[in-house]
mmCIF file of C-alpha atoms in Angstrom:
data_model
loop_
_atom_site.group_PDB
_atom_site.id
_atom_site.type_symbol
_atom_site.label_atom_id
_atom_site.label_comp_id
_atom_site.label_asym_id
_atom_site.label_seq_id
_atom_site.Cartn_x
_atom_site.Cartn_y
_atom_site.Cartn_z
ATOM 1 C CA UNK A 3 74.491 62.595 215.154
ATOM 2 C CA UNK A 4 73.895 59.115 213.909
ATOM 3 C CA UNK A 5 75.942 56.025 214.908
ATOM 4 C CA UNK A 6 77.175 55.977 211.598
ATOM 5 C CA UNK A 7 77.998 59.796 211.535
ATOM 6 C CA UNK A 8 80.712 59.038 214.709
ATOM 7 C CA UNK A 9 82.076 55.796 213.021
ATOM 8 C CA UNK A 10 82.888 58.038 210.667
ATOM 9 C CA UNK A 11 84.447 60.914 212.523
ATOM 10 C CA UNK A 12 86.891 58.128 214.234
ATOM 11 C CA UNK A 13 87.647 56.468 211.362
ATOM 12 C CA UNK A 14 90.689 58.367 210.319
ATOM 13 C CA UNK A 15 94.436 58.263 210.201
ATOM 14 C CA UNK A 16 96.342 60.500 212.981
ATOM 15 C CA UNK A 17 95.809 58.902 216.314
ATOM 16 C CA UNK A 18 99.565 58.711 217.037
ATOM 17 C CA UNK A 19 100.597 61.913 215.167
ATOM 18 C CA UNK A 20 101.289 64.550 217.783
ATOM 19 C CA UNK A 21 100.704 66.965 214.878
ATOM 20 C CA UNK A 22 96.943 65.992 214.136
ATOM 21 C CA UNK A 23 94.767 67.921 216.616
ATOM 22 C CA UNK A 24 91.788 66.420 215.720
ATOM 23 C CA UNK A 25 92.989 63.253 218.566
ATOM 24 C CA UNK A 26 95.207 65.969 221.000
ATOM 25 C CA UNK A 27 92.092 65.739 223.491
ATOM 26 C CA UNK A 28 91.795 61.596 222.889
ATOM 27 C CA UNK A 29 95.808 61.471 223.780
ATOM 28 C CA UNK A 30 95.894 63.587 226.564
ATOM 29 C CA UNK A 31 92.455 61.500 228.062
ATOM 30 C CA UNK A 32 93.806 58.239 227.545
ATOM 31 C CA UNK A 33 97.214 58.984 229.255
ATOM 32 C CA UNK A 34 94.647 60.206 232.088
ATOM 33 C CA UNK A 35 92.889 57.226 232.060
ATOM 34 C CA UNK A 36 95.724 54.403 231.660
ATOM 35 C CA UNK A 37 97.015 55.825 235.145
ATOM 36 C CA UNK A 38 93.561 55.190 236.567
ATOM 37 C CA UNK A 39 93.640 51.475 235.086
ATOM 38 C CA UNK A 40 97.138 50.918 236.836
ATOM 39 C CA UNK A 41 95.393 52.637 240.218
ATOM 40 C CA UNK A 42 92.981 50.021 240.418
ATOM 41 C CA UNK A 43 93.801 47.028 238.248
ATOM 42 C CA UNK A 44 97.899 47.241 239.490
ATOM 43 C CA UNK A 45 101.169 47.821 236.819
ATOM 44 C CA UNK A 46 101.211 43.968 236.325
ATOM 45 C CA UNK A 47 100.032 43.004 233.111
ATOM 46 C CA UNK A 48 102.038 39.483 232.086
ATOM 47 C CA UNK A 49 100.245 37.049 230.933
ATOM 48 C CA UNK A 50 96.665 39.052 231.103
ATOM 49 C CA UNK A 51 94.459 38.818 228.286
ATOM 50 C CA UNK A 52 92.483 41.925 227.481
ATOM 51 C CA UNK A 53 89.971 42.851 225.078
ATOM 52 C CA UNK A 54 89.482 46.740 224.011
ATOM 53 C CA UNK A 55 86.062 46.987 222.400
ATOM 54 C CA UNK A 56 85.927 49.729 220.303
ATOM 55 C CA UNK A 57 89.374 50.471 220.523
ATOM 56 C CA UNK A 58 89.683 53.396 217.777
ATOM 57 C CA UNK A 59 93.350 53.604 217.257
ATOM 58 C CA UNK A 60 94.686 51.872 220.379
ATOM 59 C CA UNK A 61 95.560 54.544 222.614
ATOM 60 C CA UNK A 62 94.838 52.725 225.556
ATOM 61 C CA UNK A 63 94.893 48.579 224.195
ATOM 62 C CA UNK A 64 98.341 49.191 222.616
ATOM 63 C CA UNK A 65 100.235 50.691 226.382
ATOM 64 C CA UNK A 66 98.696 48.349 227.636
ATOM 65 C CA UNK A 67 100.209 45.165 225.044
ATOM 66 C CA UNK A 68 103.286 47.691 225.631
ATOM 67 C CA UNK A 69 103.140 46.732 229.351
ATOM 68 C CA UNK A 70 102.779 42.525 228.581
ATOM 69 C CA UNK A 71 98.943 42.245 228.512
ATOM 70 C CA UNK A 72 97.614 39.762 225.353
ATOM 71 C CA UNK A 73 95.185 42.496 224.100
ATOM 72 C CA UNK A 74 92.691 42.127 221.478
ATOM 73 C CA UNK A 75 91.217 45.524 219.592
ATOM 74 C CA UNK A 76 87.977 45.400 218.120
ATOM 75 C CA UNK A 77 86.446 47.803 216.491
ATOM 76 C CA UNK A 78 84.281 48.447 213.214
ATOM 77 C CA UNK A 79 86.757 51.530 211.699
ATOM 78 C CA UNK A 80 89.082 50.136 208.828
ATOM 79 C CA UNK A 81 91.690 53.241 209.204
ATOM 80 C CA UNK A 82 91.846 53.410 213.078
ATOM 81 C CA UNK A 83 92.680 50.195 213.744
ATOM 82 C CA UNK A 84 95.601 50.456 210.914
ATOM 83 C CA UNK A 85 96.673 53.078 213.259
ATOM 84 C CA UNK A 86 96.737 50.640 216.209
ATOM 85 C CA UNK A 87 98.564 48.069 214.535
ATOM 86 C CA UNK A 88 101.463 50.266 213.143
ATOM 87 C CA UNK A 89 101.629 52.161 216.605
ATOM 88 C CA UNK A 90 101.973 48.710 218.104
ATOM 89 C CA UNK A 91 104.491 47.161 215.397
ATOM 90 C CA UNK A 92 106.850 49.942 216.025
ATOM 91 C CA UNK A 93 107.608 48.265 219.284
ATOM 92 C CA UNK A 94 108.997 44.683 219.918
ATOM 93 C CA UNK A 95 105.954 43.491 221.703
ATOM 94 C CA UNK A 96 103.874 44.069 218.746
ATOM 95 C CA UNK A 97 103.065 40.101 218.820
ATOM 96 C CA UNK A 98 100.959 41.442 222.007
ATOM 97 C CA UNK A 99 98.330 43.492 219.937
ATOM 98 C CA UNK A 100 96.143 42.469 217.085
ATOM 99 C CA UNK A 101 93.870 44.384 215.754
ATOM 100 C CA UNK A 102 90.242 43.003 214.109
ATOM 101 C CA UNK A 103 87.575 44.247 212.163
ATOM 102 C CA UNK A 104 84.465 43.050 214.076
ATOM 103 C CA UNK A 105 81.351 44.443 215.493
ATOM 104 C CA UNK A 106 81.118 45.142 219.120
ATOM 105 C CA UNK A 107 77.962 42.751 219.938
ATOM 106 C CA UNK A 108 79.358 40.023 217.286
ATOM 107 C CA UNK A 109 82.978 39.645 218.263
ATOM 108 C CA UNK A 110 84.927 36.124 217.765
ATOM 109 C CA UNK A 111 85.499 35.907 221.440
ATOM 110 C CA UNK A 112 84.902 32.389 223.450
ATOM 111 C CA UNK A 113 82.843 32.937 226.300
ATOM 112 C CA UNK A 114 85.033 33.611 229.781
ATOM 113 C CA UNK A 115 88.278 33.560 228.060
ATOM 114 C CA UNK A 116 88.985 37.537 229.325
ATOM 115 C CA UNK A 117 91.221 39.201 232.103
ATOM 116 C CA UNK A 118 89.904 42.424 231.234
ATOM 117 C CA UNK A 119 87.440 44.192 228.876
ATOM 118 C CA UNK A 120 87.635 47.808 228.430
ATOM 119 C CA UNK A 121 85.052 50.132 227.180
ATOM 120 C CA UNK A 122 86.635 53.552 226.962
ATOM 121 C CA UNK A 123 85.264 56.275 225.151
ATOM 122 C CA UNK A 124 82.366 54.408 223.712
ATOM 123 C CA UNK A 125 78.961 53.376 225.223
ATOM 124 C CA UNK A 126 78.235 57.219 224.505
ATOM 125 C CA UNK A 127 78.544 55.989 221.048
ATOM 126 C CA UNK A 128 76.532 53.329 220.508
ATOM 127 C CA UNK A 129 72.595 53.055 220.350
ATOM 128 C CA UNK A 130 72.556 49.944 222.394
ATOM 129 C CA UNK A 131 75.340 50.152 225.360
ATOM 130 C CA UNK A 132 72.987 47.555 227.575
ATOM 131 C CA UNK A 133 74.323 44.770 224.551
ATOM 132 C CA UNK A 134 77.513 46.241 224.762
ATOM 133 C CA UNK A 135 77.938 45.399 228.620
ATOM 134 C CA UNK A 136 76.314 41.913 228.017
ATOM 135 C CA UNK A 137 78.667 41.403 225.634
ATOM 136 C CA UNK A 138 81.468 42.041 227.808
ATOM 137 C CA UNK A 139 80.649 40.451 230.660
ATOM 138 C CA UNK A 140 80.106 37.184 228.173
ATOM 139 C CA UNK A 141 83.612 36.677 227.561
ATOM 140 C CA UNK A 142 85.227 37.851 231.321
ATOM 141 C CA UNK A 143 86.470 35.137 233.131
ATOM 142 C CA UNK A 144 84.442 34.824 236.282
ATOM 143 C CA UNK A 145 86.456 37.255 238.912
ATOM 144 C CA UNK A 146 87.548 39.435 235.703
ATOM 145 C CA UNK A 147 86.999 43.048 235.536
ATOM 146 C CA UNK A 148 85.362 45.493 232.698
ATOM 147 C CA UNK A 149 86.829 49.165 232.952
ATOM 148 C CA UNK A 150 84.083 51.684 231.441
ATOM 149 C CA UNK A 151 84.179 55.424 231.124
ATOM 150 C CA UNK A 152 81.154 57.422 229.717
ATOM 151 C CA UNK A 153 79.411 60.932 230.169
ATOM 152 C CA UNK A 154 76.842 61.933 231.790
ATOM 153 C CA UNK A 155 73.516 62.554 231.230
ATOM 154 C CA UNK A 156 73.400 65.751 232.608
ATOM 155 C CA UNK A 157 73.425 69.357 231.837
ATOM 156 C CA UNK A 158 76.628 70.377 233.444
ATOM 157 C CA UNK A 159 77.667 67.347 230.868
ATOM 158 C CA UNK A 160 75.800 69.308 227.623
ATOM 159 C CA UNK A 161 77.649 72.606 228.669
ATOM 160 C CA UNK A 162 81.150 71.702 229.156
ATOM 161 C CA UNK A 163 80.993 68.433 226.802
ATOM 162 C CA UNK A 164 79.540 69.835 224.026
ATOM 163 C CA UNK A 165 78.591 73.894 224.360
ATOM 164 C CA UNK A 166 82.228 74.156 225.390
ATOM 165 C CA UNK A 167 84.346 71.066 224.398
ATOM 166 C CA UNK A 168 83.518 71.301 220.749
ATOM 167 C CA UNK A 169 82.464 74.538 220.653
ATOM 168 C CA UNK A 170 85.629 75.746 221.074
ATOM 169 C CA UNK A 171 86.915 72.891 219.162
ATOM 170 C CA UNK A 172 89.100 71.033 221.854
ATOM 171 C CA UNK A 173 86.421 68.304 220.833
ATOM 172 C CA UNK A 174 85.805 67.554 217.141
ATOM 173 C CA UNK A 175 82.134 69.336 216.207
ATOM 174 C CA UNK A 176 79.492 66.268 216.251
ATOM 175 C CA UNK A 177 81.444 64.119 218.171
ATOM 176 C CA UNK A 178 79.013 63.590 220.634
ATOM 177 C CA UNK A 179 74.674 63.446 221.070
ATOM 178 C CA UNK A 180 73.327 64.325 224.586
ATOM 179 C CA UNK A 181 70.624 62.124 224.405
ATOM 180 C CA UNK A 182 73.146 59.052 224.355
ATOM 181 C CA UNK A 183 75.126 59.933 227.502
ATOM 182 C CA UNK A 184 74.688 57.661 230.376
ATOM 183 C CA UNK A 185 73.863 58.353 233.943
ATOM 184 C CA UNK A 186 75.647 56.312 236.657
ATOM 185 C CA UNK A 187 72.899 54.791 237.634
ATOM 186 C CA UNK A 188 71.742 53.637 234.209
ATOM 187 C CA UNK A 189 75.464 51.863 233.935
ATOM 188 C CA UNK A 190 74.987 50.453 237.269
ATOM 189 C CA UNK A 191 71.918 48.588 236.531
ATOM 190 C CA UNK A 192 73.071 47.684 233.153
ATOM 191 C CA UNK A 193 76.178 45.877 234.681
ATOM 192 C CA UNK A 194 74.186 43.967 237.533
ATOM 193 C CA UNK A 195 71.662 43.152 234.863
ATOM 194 C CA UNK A 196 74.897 41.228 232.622
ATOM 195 C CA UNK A 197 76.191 39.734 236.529
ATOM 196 C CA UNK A 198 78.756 42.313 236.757
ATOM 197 C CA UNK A 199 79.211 44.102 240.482
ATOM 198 C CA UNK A 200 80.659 47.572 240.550
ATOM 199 C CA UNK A 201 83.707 48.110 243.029
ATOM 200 C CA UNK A 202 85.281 51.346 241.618
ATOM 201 C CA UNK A 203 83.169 54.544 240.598
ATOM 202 C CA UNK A 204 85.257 58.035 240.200
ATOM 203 C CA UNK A 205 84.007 61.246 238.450
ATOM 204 C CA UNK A 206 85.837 62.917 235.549
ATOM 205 C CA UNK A 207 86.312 66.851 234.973
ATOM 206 C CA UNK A 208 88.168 68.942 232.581
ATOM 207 C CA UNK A 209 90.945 71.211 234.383
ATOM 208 C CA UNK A 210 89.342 74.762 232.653
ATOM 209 C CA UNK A 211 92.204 76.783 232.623
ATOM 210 C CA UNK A 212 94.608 74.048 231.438
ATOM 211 C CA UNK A 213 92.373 72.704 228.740
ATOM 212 C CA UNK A 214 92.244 76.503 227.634
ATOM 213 C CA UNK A 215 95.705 77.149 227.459
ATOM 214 C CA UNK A 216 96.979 73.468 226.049
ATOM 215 C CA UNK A 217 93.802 73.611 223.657
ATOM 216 C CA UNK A 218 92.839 70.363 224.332
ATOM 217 C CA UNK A 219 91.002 68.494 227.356
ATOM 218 C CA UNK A 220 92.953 68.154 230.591
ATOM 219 C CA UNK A 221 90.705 65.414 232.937
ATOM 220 C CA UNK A 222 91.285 65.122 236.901
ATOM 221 C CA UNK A 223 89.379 62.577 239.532
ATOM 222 C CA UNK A 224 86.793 64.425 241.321
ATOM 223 C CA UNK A 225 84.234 63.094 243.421
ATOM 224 C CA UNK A 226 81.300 64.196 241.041
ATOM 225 C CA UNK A 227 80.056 62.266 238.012
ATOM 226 C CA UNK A 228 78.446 65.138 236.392
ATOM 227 C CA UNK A 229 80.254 65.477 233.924
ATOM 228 C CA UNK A 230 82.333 62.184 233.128
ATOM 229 C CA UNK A 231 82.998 59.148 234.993
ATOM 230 C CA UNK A 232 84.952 56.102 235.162
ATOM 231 C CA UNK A 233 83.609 53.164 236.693
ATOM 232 C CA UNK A 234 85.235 49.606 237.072
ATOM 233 C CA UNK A 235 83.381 46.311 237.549
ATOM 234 C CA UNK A 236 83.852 42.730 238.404
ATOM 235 C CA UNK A 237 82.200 39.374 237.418
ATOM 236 C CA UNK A 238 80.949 37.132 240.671
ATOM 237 C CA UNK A 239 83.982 34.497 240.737
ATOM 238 C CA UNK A 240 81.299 31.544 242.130
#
């Protein structure tokens, strides 16, 4: 699937809408991971400034404005970020989210003006994640922190990702291209390569039986990476 193909299948209204199923597995993911953020980055986010590259629809930028962060989305699909913005106007903090149209190697950030940068869901995406990562670690703050979750390259990753995730539809068909998944160690050197140090690394599985009953992925920390991962970094504060 081209890059163009996935902007495409993001694109869309329904994010927030518990009745579109098309994001149930996004929702469900995101509540997974937003517990993980608090786990290592703390439940304290006054006065924190946070971008959310690629952000989709906000599931994880707009808890987090929820929760008193300054957070930025940026992202290149029209419709989902209309979905972040509404999701976040419906609350009073809403002056804590904006939403931008921007490109994810092009944004209108200064350099080392970020708390935190979060790549969720979307170096998988994207034909060039080594930019992506540069980019990031351009605009953290030296001692600032970049919060990444990919797949995989592996085939455990092809057979429950994609034979089975979309397969069985729990996934949207096309959402994702095997040879675009990321091993750990790939990240890894990416990172170092932009001055970022990794201090956090935790795998990511799908509980089988609940995903099959709830129709829809159900993640939980395990110590392999086969599959997914989560991995959080920091920039040298010298």
């Amino acid at each position: 699937m081209s890059v163009a193909a996935a902007d495409a299948l993001f694109d869309r209204d329904g994010w927030w809408d518990p009745a579109c199923r098309e994001f149930e597995s996004l929702r469900r993911v995101s509540a997974f991971r937003l517990q993980l953020i608090e786990q290592w980055l703390g439940d304290s986010w006054d006065g924190r400034v946070v971008v959310d590259l690629g952000c989709g629809g906000g599931l994880l930028a707009v808890p987090l404005a929820r929760s008193g962060a300054q957070v930025l989305g940026l992202d290149i699909a029209s419709k989902a970020l209309r979905s972040a913005q509404v999701a976040a106007n419906r609350e009073p903090t809403s002056a804590h989210f904006l939403a931008v149209i921007a490109k994810m190697q092009a944004s209108p950030v200064r350099d080392q003006q970020v708390d935190v940068v979060l790549l969720a869901d979307v170096l998988e995406h994207v034909e060039d994640p080594r930019a992506a990562i540069a980019e990031a670690a351009r605009m953290l703050r030296p001692g600032g922190h970049l919060f990444v979750n990919t797949i995989d390259r592996s085939m455990r990753s092809r057979l429950l990702a994609i034979w089975l995730g979309e397969g069985l539809g729990f996934i949207p068909k096309g959402t994702h291209e095997w040879r675009m998944f990321i091993r750990p160690a790939e990240l890894k050197a990416m990172a170092l390569a932009a001055g970022l140090q990794q201090v956090q690394l935790t795998g990511e599985s799908p509980k089988l039986l609940a995903t099959v009953r709830q129709r829809a992925v159900v993640l939980r920390e395990t110590r392999s990476t086969a599959v997914g991962y989560a991995a959080l970094f920091t920039k040298d504060p010298s």
